[in-house]
Amino acid sequence: MAVLVEFRVKNFRSFRDEAILNLVASRDKTNEETAVMATGNKSVPRLVRTAGIYGPNAGGKSNLVRAMQLLRGIVKDSATLQAGQPINVQPFRLDPVATEQPIEYEITFLLDDVRYQFGFRLTPHKILSEWLIVYKSTQPATWYDRNFDQHTQKYDYKFSAQLLGAKGVWCEATRENALFLSTAVQLNSEQLRPVFAFLTNGLVIFENGSGPVPDYTISHIARNKADSVREFLSAADTGIADIRLIKRQGFMGTMKVDLATGQFEPLPAEPREITVPTFEHKANSGSAEFDFHDESEGTQKLFALAGPVFEILERGQVLIVDELDRSLHALLVRQLIGMFQNPDLNQKGAQLIFTTHDTSLLDGELLRRDQIWFAEKDEDQASHLYPLSDFSPRKGEALERGYLAGRYGGVPILRTLRLN
């Protein structure tokens, strides 16, 4: 089992102070069989399967997802950067002190019942510190600790005897703008590879506007798994009776994230034969086939999500989605969350973290109090992240009404607009 326990970020974009997203389940036994999973780890025995983050527009929700995306990107690609190439990290810019401070990351996760704690501090030009702490027993072992010495302008490394391999070679090869973890794995550290794999492949992140493309679901169907997608779309009342894949001539383009700019960049599209879906709709008077772009925006998004969701459930990955409810009916959002909270469908410990404005989910039936989070800005325009459980709401309390009334924060402050 590979699961996320906690994510921390500090001084990133609107988060000046440390923001902590913690998925450890509280002692509450509400929806225990669906909302909570046992980990087998004594220090972190129970985790929630899903977490929803609420807040006003520009409150910080998307910046939290961007922070996770950037962490994933730095781990995945920093070892491939050229010497001196900057990393596009943006500290909190409305405070002159914070602007000069580094960005800080730390992520805690479980791999095969072992707890790992990985973190680093960086500026756009340099990794200042990096660490990996492993809890294989009650006593933690710091597999490595890397710190930049301002006086010598060199890195000081400390290693645990538990970390094996050519550590000296890895240190020499690690550039200032690269992570030791990324470099060591690139140079064949098999012991660190599972950590690298979780941070790069175990986290599946869809920022707002960069959601999944249909190709994932098309590939899923091509592996003789059309029935699950068909049933998924049928249950969503899309009117689709069948799905067929056909070959056509077209152009295939791909995207990559540029760590220097932080932007997704399209790669040149090349002419090739591509596989596209067609959808059969049936009515009392007959049937017809429709192309993907003939379907509604909501159906297109649902189809694009279907493949990744089924594969994430099969593999036990962590899905992070910004604005899950965008273009989707509230009942479909509930269905997606319910899939992750269905122990029969989700046997590998897959998790879902999402941002949303859908207050209908706050009915006390689907999400527990320790699964609901809020992001909002203070008077300094700095974002803060906090759980609903901080307010100790009573069981049975009308959470949606309380949230919309501003009882828990995380709602926009509206002023009357006067037109001349």
XYZ file of C-alpha atoms in Angstrom:
420
model
C 0.000 0.000 0.000
C 1.275 3.477 -0.947
C -0.722 6.292 0.681
C -0.364 9.977 1.456
C -0.335 10.959 5.128
C 0.492 14.667 5.148
C 1.589 17.498 2.865
C 3.239 20.729 4.054
C 4.247 23.844 2.136
C 5.472 27.255 3.286
C 6.096 30.541 1.496
C 4.667 29.375 -1.823
C 2.570 31.876 -3.783
C -0.312 32.959 -1.486
C 0.763 30.631 1.369
C 3.168 32.782 3.390
C 2.852 30.674 6.532
C 3.026 26.910 6.678
C -0.012 25.113 5.280
C -0.648 21.538 6.422
C -3.029 19.063 4.779
C -3.286 16.067 7.108
C -5.168 12.912 6.106
C -4.905 11.100 9.449
C -8.395 10.052 10.529
C -9.787 11.375 13.797
C -11.290 9.153 16.479
C -14.725 9.762 14.997
C -16.327 6.442 13.925
C -18.826 7.988 11.493
C -18.732 6.244 8.088
C -15.810 4.184 9.341
C -16.174 1.449 6.721
C -16.334 3.818 3.752
C -14.452 7.008 4.624
C -11.535 5.457 6.525
C -8.943 2.833 5.650
C -6.623 0.868 7.911
C -2.943 1.191 6.978
C -1.273 -1.551 9.023
C 1.150 1.056 10.407
C 1.065 1.487 14.190
C 2.025 5.169 14.141
C -0.568 6.031 11.472
C -3.207 3.294 11.789
C -6.112 5.059 10.013
C -6.301 7.496 7.095
C -9.236 9.097 5.306
C -9.766 8.026 1.706
C -10.908 11.428 0.445
C -10.574 15.097 1.403
C -12.434 18.102 -0.017
C -11.104 21.667 0.160
C -13.521 24.624 0.109
C -12.909 28.326 -0.132
C -13.651 31.482 -2.115
C -12.132 32.211 -5.504
C -8.488 33.300 -5.043
C -8.556 31.918 -1.495
C -5.622 29.559 -2.075
C -7.227 26.243 -3.089
C -5.609 26.143 -6.516
C -2.263 27.257 -5.105
C -2.252 24.211 -2.851
C -2.750 21.980 -5.894
C -0.038 23.929 -7.743
C 2.314 23.361 -4.809
C 1.763 19.606 -5.046
C 2.234 19.720 -8.811
C 5.494 21.645 -8.461
C 6.850 19.249 -5.832
C 6.109 16.369 -8.191
C 7.766 18.202 -11.080
C 10.928 19.078 -9.131
C 11.366 15.480 -7.977
C 10.744 14.166 -11.486
C 12.805 16.615 -13.568
C 15.341 18.528 -11.435
C 18.158 16.074 -12.249
C 17.701 16.889 -15.950
C 18.108 20.665 -15.546
C 21.219 22.330 -16.884
C 23.632 23.933 -14.420
C 22.368 27.392 -13.477
C 18.904 26.842 -14.963
C 16.348 28.383 -12.582
C 13.290 26.704 -11.117
C 10.113 28.744 -11.345
C 9.157 28.864 -7.664
C 7.294 31.929 -6.438
C 7.441 32.924 -2.774
C 4.805 35.081 -1.105
C 5.300 38.463 -2.804
C 3.265 40.788 -0.563
C 5.769 40.660 2.294
C 9.354 41.874 1.650
C 10.710 39.515 4.306
C 8.964 36.450 2.874
C 10.064 37.345 -0.652
C 13.685 36.769 0.369
C 12.970 33.512 2.171
C 13.098 30.009 0.625
C 10.085 27.878 -0.236
C 9.709 24.848 2.045
C 8.193 21.448 1.269
C 7.628 18.311 3.305
C 5.546 15.258 2.448
C 4.841 12.198 4.587
C 3.628 8.920 3.093
C 3.503 5.176 3.687
C 5.081 2.579 1.418
C 4.435 -1.040 2.361
C 3.632 -0.033 5.964
C 6.863 2.009 6.319
C 6.555 5.756 6.970
C 8.705 8.150 4.939
C 9.187 11.864 5.535
C 10.773 13.738 2.630
C 11.358 17.477 2.382
C 13.472 20.257 0.950
C 13.986 24.028 1.018
C 14.803 25.917 -2.164
C 15.136 29.238 -3.953
C 14.742 29.652 -7.709
C 18.464 28.907 -8.131
C 19.426 26.502 -5.380
C 18.311 23.609 -3.200
C 19.292 24.832 0.275
C 18.479 21.666 2.204
C 16.965 18.243 1.642
C 16.172 15.308 3.902
C 14.646 11.847 3.973
C 13.596 10.284 7.295
C 12.458 6.658 7.371
C 10.490 4.993 10.188
C 11.131 1.270 9.795
C 10.941 0.900 13.570
C 9.956 3.125 16.471
C 13.297 4.907 16.045
C 13.488 7.026 12.872
C 16.572 6.885 10.663
C 17.651 9.926 8.644
C 18.778 8.202 5.462
C 20.330 11.463 4.302
C 20.476 15.115 5.278
C 21.847 17.687 2.818
C 22.522 21.322 3.725
C 24.153 24.184 1.855
C 26.872 25.937 3.908
C 26.820 29.676 3.155
C 30.396 30.107 4.431
C 32.074 27.360 2.404
C 29.571 27.552 -0.469
C 29.479 23.760 -0.417
C 26.984 21.093 0.631
C 27.307 19.153 3.847
C 25.901 15.600 3.636
C 25.093 13.240 6.484
C 24.070 9.652 5.777
C 22.600 6.781 7.713
C 24.279 3.390 7.400
C 20.894 2.118 6.220
C 21.249 3.963 2.891
C 23.387 1.826 0.620
C 25.057 2.594 -2.691
C 27.576 4.957 -4.282
C 26.687 7.933 -2.105
C 29.919 9.793 -2.888
C 29.286 9.555 -6.627
C 25.701 10.738 -6.179
C 26.822 13.737 -4.088
C 29.363 14.807 -6.709
C 26.777 14.503 -9.475
C 24.047 16.492 -7.698
C 23.954 20.070 -8.972
C 22.783 23.065 -6.924
C 19.418 23.196 -8.708
C 18.775 19.442 -8.443
C 17.517 17.167 -5.688
C 19.830 14.480 -4.361
C 16.897 12.056 -4.516
C 16.356 12.696 -8.226
C 20.055 12.440 -9.062
C 20.635 9.268 -7.042
C 17.712 7.513 -8.727
C 18.927 8.676 -12.140
C 22.257 7.009 -11.214
C 20.524 3.736 -10.301
C 19.818 3.918 -6.565
C 17.361 1.021 -6.265
C 16.801 1.728 -2.574
C 15.532 5.267 -3.270
C 13.584 4.318 -6.406
C 10.307 3.440 -4.580
C 10.345 6.878 -2.896
C 10.934 8.566 -6.256
C 8.210 6.427 -7.876
C 5.590 7.387 -5.284
C 6.331 11.111 -5.596
C 6.279 11.068 -9.412
C 3.860 8.290 -10.379
C 1.896 7.786 -7.171
C 0.613 11.379 -7.235
C -1.735 12.035 -10.181
C -2.518 15.756 -10.316
C -5.009 17.621 -12.490
C -4.807 21.382 -12.134
C -7.781 23.501 -13.139
C -7.678 23.791 -16.916
C -5.206 20.909 -17.336
C -7.452 17.963 -16.585
C -7.145 14.543 -18.148
C -7.375 14.118 -21.901
C -9.509 11.334 -23.445
C -6.387 9.320 -24.374
C -6.164 7.746 -20.906
C -9.693 6.389 -21.124
C -9.189 5.314 -24.733
C -6.136 3.289 -23.646
C -8.155 1.834 -20.780
C -10.907 0.699 -23.181
C -8.344 -0.709 -25.618
C -7.172 -3.071 -22.854
C -10.542 -4.854 -23.036
C -12.000 -2.769 -20.225
C -14.815 -1.070 -22.113
C -17.518 -2.564 -19.861
C -16.435 -0.615 -16.768
C -16.359 2.701 -18.673
C -19.720 1.974 -20.332
C -21.324 1.170 -16.984
C -19.734 4.260 -15.419
C -21.175 6.571 -18.095
C -24.520 4.777 -18.102
C -24.846 5.134 -14.329
C -24.233 8.849 -14.784
C -27.349 9.064 -16.993
C -25.454 10.350 -20.040
C -27.703 8.438 -22.437
C -24.730 6.516 -23.848
C -25.599 2.905 -24.684
C -22.271 1.798 -26.143
C -18.720 2.987 -26.893
C -16.696 2.076 -29.954
C -13.069 2.895 -30.815
C -12.211 3.724 -34.434
C -9.010 4.723 -36.269
C -8.678 8.093 -38.005
C -5.901 10.234 -39.452
C -5.104 13.182 -37.229
C -2.462 15.044 -35.249
C -1.113 13.985 -31.868
C 0.416 16.577 -29.549
C 1.801 16.265 -26.028
C 2.511 18.624 -23.153
C 5.415 19.004 -20.755
C 5.969 21.217 -17.713
C 8.918 23.608 -17.892
C 10.474 23.956 -14.433
C 12.129 27.203 -15.465
C 8.806 28.897 -16.215
C 6.347 26.686 -14.356
C 4.194 26.563 -17.470
C 2.863 23.642 -19.477
C 4.400 23.778 -22.934
C 2.927 22.007 -25.981
C 5.265 19.846 -28.021
C 4.886 19.930 -31.823
C 1.936 17.874 -33.066
C 2.780 15.159 -35.539
C 0.458 13.602 -38.164
C -0.400 10.022 -37.335
C -3.215 7.498 -37.098
C -5.118 8.080 -33.887
C -7.787 6.175 -32.012
C -10.967 8.096 -31.185
C -14.175 7.082 -29.400
C -17.677 7.195 -30.824
C -20.787 6.946 -28.662
C -24.038 5.186 -29.483
C -27.247 6.743 -28.191
C -30.533 4.859 -28.354
C -34.103 6.159 -28.276
C -37.488 4.568 -28.828
C -37.443 5.647 -32.479
C -33.881 4.544 -33.311
C -30.184 4.966 -32.548
C -27.250 7.093 -33.742
C -23.504 7.409 -33.241
C -21.904 10.645 -32.073
C -18.276 11.803 -32.024
C -16.561 12.819 -28.795
C -16.913 16.555 -29.503
C -20.643 16.146 -30.135
C -21.123 15.228 -26.473
C -21.720 17.799 -23.737
C -18.765 19.300 -21.865
C -19.805 17.378 -18.760
C -19.905 14.041 -20.613
C -16.519 14.780 -22.200
C -14.990 15.452 -18.801
C -16.622 12.377 -17.288
C -15.282 10.191 -20.121
C -11.794 11.698 -19.738
C -11.887 11.059 -15.985
C -13.180 7.481 -16.251
C -9.932 5.849 -17.404
C -7.654 7.599 -14.897
C -10.104 6.954 -12.038
C -10.342 3.218 -12.749
C -6.573 2.902 -13.140
C -5.894 4.918 -9.987
C -8.273 2.654 -8.062
C -6.555 -0.423 -9.524
C -3.043 0.826 -8.709
C -3.723 2.521 -5.376
C -2.555 6.006 -6.391
C -3.429 9.472 -5.066
C -5.660 11.586 -7.335
C -5.547 15.350 -6.772
C -8.105 17.382 -8.762
C -8.647 21.125 -8.780
C -12.343 22.031 -9.131
C -13.694 18.500 -9.324
C -17.220 19.852 -9.755
C -16.398 21.932 -12.841
C -18.827 20.931 -15.635
C -20.119 18.012 -13.539
C -23.539 17.692 -11.926
C -23.476 17.463 -8.136
C -24.723 13.861 -8.242
C -21.807 12.873 -10.513
C -19.335 14.422 -8.085
C -20.891 12.366 -5.311
C -20.590 9.271 -7.501
C -16.855 9.864 -8.065
C -16.201 10.408 -4.366
C -18.289 7.344 -3.588
C -16.089 5.214 -5.848
C -13.032 6.046 -3.737
C -15.022 5.387 -0.568
C -16.316 2.026 -1.772
C -14.085 -0.672 -0.181
C -15.068 -3.157 -2.876
C -13.946 -0.832 -5.691
C -11.031 0.679 -3.798
C -9.043 -2.258 -2.427
C -5.552 -0.766 -2.965
C -5.889 2.322 -0.765
C -6.369 4.931 -3.508
C -7.067 8.458 -2.234
C -8.868 11.477 -3.683
C -8.047 15.087 -2.782
C -10.134 17.732 -4.507
C -11.097 21.376 -4.386
C -14.721 22.311 -4.886
C -17.468 24.911 -4.483
C -20.196 22.246 -4.268
C -21.775 22.854 -0.869
C -24.279 20.019 -1.349
C -21.479 17.630 -0.327
C -21.638 19.150 3.169
C -24.696 17.166 4.152
C -22.930 15.023 6.779
C -23.707 11.842 4.828
C -20.792 11.581 2.389
C -17.881 13.442 4.010
C -16.891 13.314 7.666
C -15.751 16.380 9.556
C -12.078 15.328 9.243
C -12.454 15.144 5.444
C -13.503 18.785 5.011
C -10.940 21.597 4.728
C -11.090 25.336 4.065
C -8.695 27.791 2.436
C -9.064 31.542 2.824
C -6.975 34.716 2.886
C -6.433 37.061 5.809
C -6.026 40.847 5.774
C -2.420 40.452 4.560
C -3.719 38.467 1.552
C -1.962 35.383 2.915
C -3.782 32.067 2.522
C -4.466 29.725 5.430
C -5.568 26.082 5.333
C -7.536 24.550 8.190
C -9.917 21.610 8.791
C -13.585 21.769 9.740
C -12.714 19.761 12.852
C -11.048 22.902 14.280
C -14.577 24.183 14.938
C -15.774 20.994 16.681
C -19.197 21.019 14.975
C -21.846 18.869 16.619
C -22.907 15.620 15.012
C -25.962 16.348 12.920
C -25.093 20.033 12.608
C -26.238 21.595 9.309
C -22.749 21.991 7.823
C -23.838 23.459 4.501
C -25.941 26.131 6.191
C -23.155 26.892 8.657
C -20.567 27.200 5.895
C -22.715 29.496 3.746
C -23.421 31.628 6.828
C -19.666 32.098 7.304
C -19.490 30.114 10.539
C -16.345 28.263 9.438
C -14.816 30.930 7.186
C -13.686 30.085 3.677
C -16.473 32.093 1.968
C -16.181 35.284 -0.095
C -17.015 38.580 1.556
C -19.496 40.171 -0.842
C -20.092 43.894 -1.037
C -22.979 45.645 -2.724
C -22.078 46.801 -6.223
C -23.384 50.260 -7.055
C -23.612 51.386 -10.641
C -23.756 55.053 -11.556
